[in-house]
Short mmCIF file of C-alpha atoms and ligand atoms in Angstrom, two decimals:
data_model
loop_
_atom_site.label_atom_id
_atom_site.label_comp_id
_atom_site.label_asym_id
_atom_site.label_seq_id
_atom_site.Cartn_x
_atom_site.Cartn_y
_atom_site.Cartn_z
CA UNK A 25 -4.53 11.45 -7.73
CA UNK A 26 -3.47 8.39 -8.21
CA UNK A 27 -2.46 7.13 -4.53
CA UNK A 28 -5.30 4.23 -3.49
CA UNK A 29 -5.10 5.85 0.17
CA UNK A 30 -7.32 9.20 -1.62
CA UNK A 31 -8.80 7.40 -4.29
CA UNK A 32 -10.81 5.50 -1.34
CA UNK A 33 -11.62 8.87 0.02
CA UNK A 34 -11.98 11.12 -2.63
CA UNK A 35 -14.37 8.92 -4.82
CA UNK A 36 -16.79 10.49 -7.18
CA UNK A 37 -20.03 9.81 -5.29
CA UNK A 38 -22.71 12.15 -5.49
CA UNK A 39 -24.63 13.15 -2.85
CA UNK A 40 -28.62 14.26 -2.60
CA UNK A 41 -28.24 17.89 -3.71
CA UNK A 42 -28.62 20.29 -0.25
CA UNK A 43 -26.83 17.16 1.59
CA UNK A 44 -22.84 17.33 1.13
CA UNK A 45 -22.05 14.72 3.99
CA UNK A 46 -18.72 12.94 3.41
CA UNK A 47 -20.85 9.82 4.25
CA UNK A 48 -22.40 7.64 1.27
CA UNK A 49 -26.37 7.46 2.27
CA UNK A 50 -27.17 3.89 3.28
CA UNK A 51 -30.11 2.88 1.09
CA UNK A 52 -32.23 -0.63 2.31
CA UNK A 53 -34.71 -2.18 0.11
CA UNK A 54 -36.46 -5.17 -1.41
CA UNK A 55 -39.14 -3.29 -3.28
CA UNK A 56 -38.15 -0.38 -5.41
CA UNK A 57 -41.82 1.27 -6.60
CA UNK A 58 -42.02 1.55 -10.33
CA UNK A 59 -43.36 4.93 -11.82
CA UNK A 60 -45.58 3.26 -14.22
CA UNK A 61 -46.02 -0.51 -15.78
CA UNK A 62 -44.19 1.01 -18.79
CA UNK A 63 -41.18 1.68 -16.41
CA UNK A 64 -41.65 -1.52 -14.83
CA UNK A 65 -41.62 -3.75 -17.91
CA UNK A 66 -38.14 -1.25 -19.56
CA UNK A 67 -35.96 -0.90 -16.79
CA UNK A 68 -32.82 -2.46 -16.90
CA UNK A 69 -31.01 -4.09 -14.59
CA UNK A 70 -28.50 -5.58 -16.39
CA UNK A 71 -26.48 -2.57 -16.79
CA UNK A 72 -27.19 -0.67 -13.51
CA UNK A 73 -28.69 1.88 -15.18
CA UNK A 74 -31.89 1.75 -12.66
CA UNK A 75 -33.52 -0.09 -9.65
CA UNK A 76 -35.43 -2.98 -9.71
CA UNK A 77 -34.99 -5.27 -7.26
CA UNK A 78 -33.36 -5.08 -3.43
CA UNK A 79 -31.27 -8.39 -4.61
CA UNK A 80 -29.87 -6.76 -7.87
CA UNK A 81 -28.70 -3.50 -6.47
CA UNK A 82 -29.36 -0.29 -4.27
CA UNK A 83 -27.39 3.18 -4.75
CA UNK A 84 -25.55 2.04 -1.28
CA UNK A 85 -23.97 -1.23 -3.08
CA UNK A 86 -23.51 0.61 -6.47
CA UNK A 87 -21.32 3.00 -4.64
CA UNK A 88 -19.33 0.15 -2.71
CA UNK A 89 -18.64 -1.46 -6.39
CA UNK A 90 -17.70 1.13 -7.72
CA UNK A 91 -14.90 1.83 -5.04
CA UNK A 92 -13.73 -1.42 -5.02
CA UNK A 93 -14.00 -1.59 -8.52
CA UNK A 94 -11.40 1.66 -8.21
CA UNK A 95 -9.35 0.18 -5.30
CA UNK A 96 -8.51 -2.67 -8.03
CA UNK A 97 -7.89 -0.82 -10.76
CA UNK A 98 -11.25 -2.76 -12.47
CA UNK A 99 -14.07 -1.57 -14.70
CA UNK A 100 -17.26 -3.54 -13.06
CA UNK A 101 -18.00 -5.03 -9.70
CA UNK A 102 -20.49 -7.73 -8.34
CA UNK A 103 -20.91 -7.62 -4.39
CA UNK A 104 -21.35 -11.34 -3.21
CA UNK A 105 -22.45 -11.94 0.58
CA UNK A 106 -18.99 -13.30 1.10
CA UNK A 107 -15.27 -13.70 -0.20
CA UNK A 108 -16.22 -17.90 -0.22
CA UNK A 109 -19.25 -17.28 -2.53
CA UNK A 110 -17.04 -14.74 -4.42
CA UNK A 111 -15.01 -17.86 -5.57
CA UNK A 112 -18.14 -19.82 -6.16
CA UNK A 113 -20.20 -17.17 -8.06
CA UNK A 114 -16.90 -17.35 -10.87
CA UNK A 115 -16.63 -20.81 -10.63
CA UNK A 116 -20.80 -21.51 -11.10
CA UNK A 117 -20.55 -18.57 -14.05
CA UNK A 118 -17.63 -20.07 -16.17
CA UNK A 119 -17.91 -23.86 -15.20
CA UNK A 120 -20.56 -26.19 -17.44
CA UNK A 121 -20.24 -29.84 -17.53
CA UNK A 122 -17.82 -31.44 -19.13
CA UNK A 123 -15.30 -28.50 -18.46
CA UNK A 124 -12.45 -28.77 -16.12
CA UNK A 125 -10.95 -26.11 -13.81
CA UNK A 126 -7.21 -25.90 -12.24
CA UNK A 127 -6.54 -24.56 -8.74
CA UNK A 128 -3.36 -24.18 -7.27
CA UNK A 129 -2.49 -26.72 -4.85
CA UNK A 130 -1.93 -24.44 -1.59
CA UNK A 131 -5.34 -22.19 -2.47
CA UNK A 132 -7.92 -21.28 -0.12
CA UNK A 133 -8.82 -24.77 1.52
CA UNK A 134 -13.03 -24.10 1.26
CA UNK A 135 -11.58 -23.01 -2.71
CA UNK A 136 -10.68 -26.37 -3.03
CA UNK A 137 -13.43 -28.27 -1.17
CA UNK A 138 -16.26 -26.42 -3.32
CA UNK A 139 -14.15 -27.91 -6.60
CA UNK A 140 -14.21 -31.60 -5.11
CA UNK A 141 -17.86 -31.78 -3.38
CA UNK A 142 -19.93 -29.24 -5.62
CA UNK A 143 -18.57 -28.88 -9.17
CA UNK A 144 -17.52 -32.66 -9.11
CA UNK A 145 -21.13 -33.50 -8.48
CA UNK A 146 -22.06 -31.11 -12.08
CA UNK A 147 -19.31 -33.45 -14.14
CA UNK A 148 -16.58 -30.46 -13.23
CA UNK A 149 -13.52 -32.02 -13.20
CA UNK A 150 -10.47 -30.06 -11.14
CA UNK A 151 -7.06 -30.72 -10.49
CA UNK A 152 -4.94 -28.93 -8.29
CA UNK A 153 -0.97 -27.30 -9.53
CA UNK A 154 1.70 -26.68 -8.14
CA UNK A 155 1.21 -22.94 -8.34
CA UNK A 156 5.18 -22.47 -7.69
CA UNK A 157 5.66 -24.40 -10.66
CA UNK A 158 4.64 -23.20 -14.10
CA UNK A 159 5.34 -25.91 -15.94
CA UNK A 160 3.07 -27.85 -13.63
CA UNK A 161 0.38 -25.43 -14.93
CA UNK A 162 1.50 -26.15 -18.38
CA UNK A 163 1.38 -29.83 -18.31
CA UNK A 164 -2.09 -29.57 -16.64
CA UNK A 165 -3.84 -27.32 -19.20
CA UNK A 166 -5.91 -29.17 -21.67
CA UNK A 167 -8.89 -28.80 -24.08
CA UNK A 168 -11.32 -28.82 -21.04
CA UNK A 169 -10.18 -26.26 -19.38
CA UNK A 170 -12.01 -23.02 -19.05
CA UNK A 171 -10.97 -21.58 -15.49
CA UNK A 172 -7.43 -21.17 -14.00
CA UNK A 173 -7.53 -20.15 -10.75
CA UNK A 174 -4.53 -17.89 -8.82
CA UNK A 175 -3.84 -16.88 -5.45
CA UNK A 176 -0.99 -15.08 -3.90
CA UNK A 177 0.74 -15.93 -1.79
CA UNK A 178 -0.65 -19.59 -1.22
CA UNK A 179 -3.05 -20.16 1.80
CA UNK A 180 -1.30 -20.96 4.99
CA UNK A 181 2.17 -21.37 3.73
CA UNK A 182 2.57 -17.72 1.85
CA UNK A 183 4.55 -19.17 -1.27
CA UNK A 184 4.78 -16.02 -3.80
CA UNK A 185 4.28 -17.41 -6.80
CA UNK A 186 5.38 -16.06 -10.25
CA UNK A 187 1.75 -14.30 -11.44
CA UNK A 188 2.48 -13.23 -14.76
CA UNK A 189 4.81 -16.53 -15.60
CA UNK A 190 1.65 -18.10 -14.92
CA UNK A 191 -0.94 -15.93 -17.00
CA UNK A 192 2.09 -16.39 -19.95
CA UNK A 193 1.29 -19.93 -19.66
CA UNK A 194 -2.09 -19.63 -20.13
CA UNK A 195 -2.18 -16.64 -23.00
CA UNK A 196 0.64 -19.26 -25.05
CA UNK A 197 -2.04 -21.84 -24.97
CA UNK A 198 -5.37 -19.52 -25.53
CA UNK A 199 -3.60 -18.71 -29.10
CA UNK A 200 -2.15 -22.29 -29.51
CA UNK A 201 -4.31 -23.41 -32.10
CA UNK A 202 -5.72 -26.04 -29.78
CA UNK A 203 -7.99 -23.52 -28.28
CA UNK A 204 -11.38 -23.64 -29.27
CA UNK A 205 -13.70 -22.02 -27.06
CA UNK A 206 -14.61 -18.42 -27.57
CA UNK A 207 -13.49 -17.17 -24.25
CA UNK A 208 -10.41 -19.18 -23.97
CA UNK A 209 -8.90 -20.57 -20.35
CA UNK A 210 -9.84 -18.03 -17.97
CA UNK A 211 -7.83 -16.86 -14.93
CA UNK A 212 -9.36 -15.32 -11.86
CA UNK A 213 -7.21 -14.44 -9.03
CA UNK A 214 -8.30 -14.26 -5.47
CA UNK A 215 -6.48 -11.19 -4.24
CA UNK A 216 -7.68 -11.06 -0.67
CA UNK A 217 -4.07 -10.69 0.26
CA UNK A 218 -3.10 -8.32 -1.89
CA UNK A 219 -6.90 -5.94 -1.90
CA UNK A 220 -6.17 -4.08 -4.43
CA UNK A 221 -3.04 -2.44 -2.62
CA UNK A 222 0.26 -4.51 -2.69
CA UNK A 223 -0.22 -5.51 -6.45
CA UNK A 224 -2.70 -4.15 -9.32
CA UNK A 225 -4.42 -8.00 -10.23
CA UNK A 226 -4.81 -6.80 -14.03
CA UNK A 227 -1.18 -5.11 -14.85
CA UNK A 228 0.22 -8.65 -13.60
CA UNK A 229 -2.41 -10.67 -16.13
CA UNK A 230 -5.18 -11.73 -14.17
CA UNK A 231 -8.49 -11.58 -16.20
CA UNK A 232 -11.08 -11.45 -12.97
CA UNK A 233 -9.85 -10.47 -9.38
CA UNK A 234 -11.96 -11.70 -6.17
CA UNK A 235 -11.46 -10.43 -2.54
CA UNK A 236 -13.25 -11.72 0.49
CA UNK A 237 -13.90 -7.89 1.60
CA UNK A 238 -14.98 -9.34 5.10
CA UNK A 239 -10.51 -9.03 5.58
CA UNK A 240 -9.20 -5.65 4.75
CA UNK A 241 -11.90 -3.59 2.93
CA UNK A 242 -14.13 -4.27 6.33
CA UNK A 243 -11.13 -4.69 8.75
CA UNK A 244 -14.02 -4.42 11.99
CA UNK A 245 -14.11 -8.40 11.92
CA UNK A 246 -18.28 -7.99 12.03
CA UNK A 247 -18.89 -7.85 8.31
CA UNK A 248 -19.11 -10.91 5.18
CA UNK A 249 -18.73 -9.88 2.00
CA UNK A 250 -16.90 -10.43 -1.10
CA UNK A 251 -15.84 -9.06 -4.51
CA UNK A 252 -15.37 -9.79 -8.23
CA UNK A 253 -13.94 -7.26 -10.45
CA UNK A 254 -13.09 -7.74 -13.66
CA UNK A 255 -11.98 -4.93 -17.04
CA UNK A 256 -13.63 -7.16 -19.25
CA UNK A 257 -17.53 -6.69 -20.13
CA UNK A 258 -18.42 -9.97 -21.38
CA UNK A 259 -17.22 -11.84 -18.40
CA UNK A 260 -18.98 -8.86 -16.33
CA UNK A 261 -22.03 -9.71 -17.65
CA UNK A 262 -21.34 -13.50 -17.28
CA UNK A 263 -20.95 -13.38 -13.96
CA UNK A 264 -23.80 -10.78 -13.48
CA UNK A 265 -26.17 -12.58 -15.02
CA UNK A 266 -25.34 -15.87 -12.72
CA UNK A 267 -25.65 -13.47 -9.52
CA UNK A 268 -28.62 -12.09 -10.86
CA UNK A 269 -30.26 -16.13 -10.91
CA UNK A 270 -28.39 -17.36 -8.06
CA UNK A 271 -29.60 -14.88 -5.78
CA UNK A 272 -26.63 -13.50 -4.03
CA UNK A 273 -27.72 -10.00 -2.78
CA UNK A 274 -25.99 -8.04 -0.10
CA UNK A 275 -27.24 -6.03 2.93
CA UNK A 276 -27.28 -2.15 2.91
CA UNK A 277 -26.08 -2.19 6.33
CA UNK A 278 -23.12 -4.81 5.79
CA UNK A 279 -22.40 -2.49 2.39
CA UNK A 280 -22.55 0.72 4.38
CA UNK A 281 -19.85 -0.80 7.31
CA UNK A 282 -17.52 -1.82 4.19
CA UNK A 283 -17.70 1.58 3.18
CA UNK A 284 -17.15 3.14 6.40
CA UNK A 285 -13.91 0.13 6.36
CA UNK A 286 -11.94 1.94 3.48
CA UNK A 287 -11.28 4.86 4.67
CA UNK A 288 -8.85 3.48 6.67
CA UNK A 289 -8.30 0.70 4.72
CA UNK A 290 -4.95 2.21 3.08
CA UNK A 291 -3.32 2.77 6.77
CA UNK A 292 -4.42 -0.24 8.47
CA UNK A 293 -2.75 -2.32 5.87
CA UNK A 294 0.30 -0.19 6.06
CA UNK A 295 0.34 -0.44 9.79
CA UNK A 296 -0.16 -4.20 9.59
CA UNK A 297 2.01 -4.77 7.56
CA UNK A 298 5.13 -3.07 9.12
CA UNK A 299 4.17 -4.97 12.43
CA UNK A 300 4.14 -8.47 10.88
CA UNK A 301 7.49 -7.67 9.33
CA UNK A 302 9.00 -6.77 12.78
CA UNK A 303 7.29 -9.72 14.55
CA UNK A 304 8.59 -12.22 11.52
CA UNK A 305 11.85 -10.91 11.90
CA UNK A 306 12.17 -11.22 15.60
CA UNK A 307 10.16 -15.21 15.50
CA UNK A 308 12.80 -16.30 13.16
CA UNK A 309 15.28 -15.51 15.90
CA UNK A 310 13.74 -17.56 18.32
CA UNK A 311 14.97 -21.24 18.96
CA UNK A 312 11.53 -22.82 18.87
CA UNK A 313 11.12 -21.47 15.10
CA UNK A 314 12.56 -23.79 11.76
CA UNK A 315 11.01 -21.36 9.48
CA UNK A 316 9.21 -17.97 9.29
CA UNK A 317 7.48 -17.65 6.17
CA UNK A 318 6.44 -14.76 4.97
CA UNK A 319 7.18 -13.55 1.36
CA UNK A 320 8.85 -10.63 2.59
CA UNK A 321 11.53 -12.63 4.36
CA UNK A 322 14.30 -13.82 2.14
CA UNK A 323 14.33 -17.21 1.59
CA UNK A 324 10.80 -17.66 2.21
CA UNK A 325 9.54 -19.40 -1.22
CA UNK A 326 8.79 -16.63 -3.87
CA UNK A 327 10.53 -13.93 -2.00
CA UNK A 328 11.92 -12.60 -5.26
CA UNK A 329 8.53 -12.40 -6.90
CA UNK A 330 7.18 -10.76 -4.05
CA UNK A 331 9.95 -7.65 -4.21
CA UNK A 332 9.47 -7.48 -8.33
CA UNK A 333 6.06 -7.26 -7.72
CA UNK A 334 4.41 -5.97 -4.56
CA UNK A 335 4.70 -2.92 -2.78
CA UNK A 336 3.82 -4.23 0.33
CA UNK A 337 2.26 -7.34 2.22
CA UNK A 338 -0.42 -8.13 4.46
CA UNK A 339 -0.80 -9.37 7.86
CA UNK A 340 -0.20 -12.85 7.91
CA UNK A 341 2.94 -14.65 8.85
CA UNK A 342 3.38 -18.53 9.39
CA UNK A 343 6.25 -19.94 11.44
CA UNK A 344 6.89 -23.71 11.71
CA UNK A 345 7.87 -25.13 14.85
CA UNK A 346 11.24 -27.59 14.92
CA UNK A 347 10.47 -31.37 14.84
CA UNK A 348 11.33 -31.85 18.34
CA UNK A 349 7.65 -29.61 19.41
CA UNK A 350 5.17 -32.73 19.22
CA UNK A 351 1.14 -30.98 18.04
CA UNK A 352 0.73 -31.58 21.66
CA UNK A 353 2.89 -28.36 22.82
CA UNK A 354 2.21 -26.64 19.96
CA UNK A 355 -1.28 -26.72 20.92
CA UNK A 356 -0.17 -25.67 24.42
CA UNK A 357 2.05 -22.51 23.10
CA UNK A 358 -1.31 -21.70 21.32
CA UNK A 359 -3.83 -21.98 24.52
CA UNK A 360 -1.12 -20.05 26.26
CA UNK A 361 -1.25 -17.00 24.38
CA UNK A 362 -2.74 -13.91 25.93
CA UNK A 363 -3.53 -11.29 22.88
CA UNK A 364 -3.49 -13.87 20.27
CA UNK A 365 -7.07 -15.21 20.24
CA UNK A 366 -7.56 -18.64 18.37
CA UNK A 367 -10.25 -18.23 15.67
CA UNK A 368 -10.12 -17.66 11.56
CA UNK A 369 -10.57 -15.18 9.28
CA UNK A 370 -7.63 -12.40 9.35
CA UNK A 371 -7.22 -8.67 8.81
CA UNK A 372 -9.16 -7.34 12.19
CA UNK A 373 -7.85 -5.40 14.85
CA UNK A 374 -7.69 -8.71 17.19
CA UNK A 375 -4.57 -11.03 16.48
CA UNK A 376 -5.04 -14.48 15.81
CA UNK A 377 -3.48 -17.74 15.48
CA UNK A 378 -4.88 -20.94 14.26
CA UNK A 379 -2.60 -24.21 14.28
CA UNK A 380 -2.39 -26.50 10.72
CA UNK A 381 -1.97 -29.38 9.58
CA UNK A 382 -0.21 -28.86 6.25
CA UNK A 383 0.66 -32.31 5.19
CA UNK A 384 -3.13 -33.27 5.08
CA UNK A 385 -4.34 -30.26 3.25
CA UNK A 386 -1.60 -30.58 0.12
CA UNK A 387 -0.81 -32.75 -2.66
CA UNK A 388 2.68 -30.75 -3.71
CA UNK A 389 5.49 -31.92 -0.88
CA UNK A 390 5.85 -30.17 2.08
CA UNK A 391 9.62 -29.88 2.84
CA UNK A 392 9.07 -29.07 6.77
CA UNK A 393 8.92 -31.64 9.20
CA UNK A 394 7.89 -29.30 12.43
CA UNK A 395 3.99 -28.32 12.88
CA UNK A 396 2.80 -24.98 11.81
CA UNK A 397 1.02 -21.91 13.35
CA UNK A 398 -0.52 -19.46 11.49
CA UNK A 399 -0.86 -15.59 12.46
CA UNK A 400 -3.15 -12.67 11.29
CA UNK A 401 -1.45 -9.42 13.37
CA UNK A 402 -4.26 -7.01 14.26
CA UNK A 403 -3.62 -3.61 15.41
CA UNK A 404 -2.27 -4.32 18.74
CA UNK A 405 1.27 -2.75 20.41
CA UNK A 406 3.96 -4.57 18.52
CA UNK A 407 5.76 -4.61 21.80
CA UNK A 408 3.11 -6.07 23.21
CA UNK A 409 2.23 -8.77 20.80
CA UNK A 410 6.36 -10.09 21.20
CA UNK A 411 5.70 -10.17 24.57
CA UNK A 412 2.93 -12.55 24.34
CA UNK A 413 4.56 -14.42 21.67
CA UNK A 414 7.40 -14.95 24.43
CA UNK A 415 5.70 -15.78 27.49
CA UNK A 416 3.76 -18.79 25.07
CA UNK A 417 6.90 -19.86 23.77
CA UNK A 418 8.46 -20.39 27.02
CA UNK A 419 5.35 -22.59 27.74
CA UNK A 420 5.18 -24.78 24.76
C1 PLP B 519 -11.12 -15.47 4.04
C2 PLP B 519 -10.76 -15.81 2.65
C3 PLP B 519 -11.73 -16.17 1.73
C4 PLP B 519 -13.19 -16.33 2.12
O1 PLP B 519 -13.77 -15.18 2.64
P1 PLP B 519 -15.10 -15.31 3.55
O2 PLP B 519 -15.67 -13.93 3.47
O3 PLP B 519 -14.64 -15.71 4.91
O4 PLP B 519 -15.96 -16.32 2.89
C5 PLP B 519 -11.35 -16.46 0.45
N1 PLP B 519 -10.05 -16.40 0.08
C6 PLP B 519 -9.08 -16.05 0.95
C7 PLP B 519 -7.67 -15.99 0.46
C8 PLP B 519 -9.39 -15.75 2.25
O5 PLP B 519 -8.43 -15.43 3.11
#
């Protein structure tokens, strides 16, 4: 059994004897009552091997870890209330003062601001690669830092970069004899794209894996929540005990409408997928377009490391307008859309767009001159979602 679609159905919860639903209960709590002050004073929640606390843990969220922990292929799980503070809880567990941690340049943009306003602020210095570039990584790494941060593809601009030519880089200088911290550099993907289904995070290298489960694992658009999964137990228990003092507990509702999420979570990106493909296919054709990107289009950047190493891709496709489509009617082709409702986050049933700005959110050069729209296809008619695209484009 080894296909993710049953694993996130066929999951070995146990239900209250006499009560064989298919359902996980949905357990809500602050206080958990204590037998005795003995049982009070022993229990443990450290290792999940009892209640204690609302914040540190109910059966409902111990079930939803331990599916995602199986939907990435990961040993241990920490819910987070959402995929931002997933980044932040990894960040705040690794990161003292004095250390330094490297992003990739085209990463989540709130990623990158919680580096420059927050951790700066704590004497954590960051710099930001070029995460299509290895040897930017390379020349980056020093003796300071402890955290190497991954994403595929890149925010906004879906570059695929090379994962494992990346982790290489960082093993080769963990056993360089310049590396003297116990733990080594650290790398920590965020796999939102991926979730667990168009790549396994730890067979490519990655040593912790975060998703913003408000995307896929949800998919209902009404849920935050996020993820960090990990295979190794002393960086488990790092980041535990950090959630455990920063206080970042989840909701038995929100935990029960993840759950409910993915069991469908296996088709919808399937079904997403295949209808961003089609509609990035047909917008390159258009004479509006310069570029589709989307790492399953060849010639989009890192469309080679996306065959070797994904199965699939999500829902997102960018295309960049031609030079001669001023922000002004780019903005108009996005007010015109019908279906396509402007607003962020991705992976619902609604389509979206949002327009960017890519030159002010990047250090590493753009080579595009034309503005850019993104697009998160929901579960709409693909026949329907063209037509829309057409009647805006006609407009802009
Ligand atoms: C949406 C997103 C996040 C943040 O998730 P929230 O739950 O909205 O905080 C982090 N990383 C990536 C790649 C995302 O797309």
């Amino acid at each position: 059994m080894s296909d993710p679609s049953t694993q996130l159905i066929h999951h070995p919860y146990t239900s209250p004897a006499g009560f064989e639903a298919v359902a996980p209960g949905v357990h809500k709590a602050s206080t958990v009552i204590f037998p005795s002050v003995a049982a009070l004073r022993n229990r443990d929640w450290k290792h999940k091997t009892g209640y204690t606390y609302g914040l540190h843990g109910t059966p409902t969220t111990f079930t939803l870890e331990e599916r995602i922990a199986t939907l990435e292929g990961g040993k241990f799980c920490t819910l987070v209330p959402s995929g931002l503070a997933a980044v932040v809880l990894v960040d705040m567990a690794l990161l003292k003062s004095g250390d330094e941690v490297l992003i990739p340049d085209n990463a989540y943009g709130p990623s990158k601001a919680f580096a420059q306003a927050e951790l700066a602020a704590w004497d954590i210095s960051f710099q930001f690669y070029d995460a299509m570039n290895p040897a930017d990584l390379a020349a980056k790494l020093n003796r300071k830092t402890r955290l190497v941060w991954l994403e595929a593809p890149g925010s906004i601009t879906l570059e695929f970069p090379d994962l494992p030519a990346l982790v290489a880089v960082v093993k080769a200088n963990n056993q360089s004899d310049k590396m003297a911290h116990p733990l080594g550099t650290v790398t920590a993907l965020d796999n939102t794209w991926g979730a667990g289904l168009a790549f396994n995070a730890f067979w490519l290298g990655a040593d912790i894996s975060v998703q913003a489960l408000t995307k896929y694992p949800s998919g209902g658009a009404d849920v935050l929540m996020g993820s960090v999964v990990t295979n190794d137990e002393v960086l488990h228990h790092l980041v535990h005990l950090c959630h455990m003092r920063v206080g970042y507990g989840v909701s038995g509702n929100d935990a029960e409408l993840v759950l409910r999420g993915l069991n469908s979570m296996a088709l919808r990106y399937a079904a997403q997928d295949a209808a961003t493909q089609q509609l990035a296919v047909w917008l390159q054709a258009q004479p509006q377009i310069a570029a589709v990107l989307h790492p399953a289009l060849p010639g989009s950047p890192g469309h080679d490391t996306w065959k070797r190493d994904c199965t699939g891709a999500a829902c997102l496709l960018s295309a960049v307008f031609k030079p001669e489509f001023t922000q002004e009617r780019i903005d108009r082709f996005c007010d015109s859309l019908q279906l396509f409702k402007l607003g962020y986050s991705w992976a619902g049933p609604m389509s979206l767009c949002v327009p960017y700005d890519v030159p002010a959110m990047r250090r590493t050069p753009w080579s595009h001159r034309g503005g850019l729209v993104r697009f998160s296809i929901g579960l709409e008619s693909v026949a329907d979602l063209r037509a829309d695209l057409a009647q805006a484009l006609l407009i802009a």
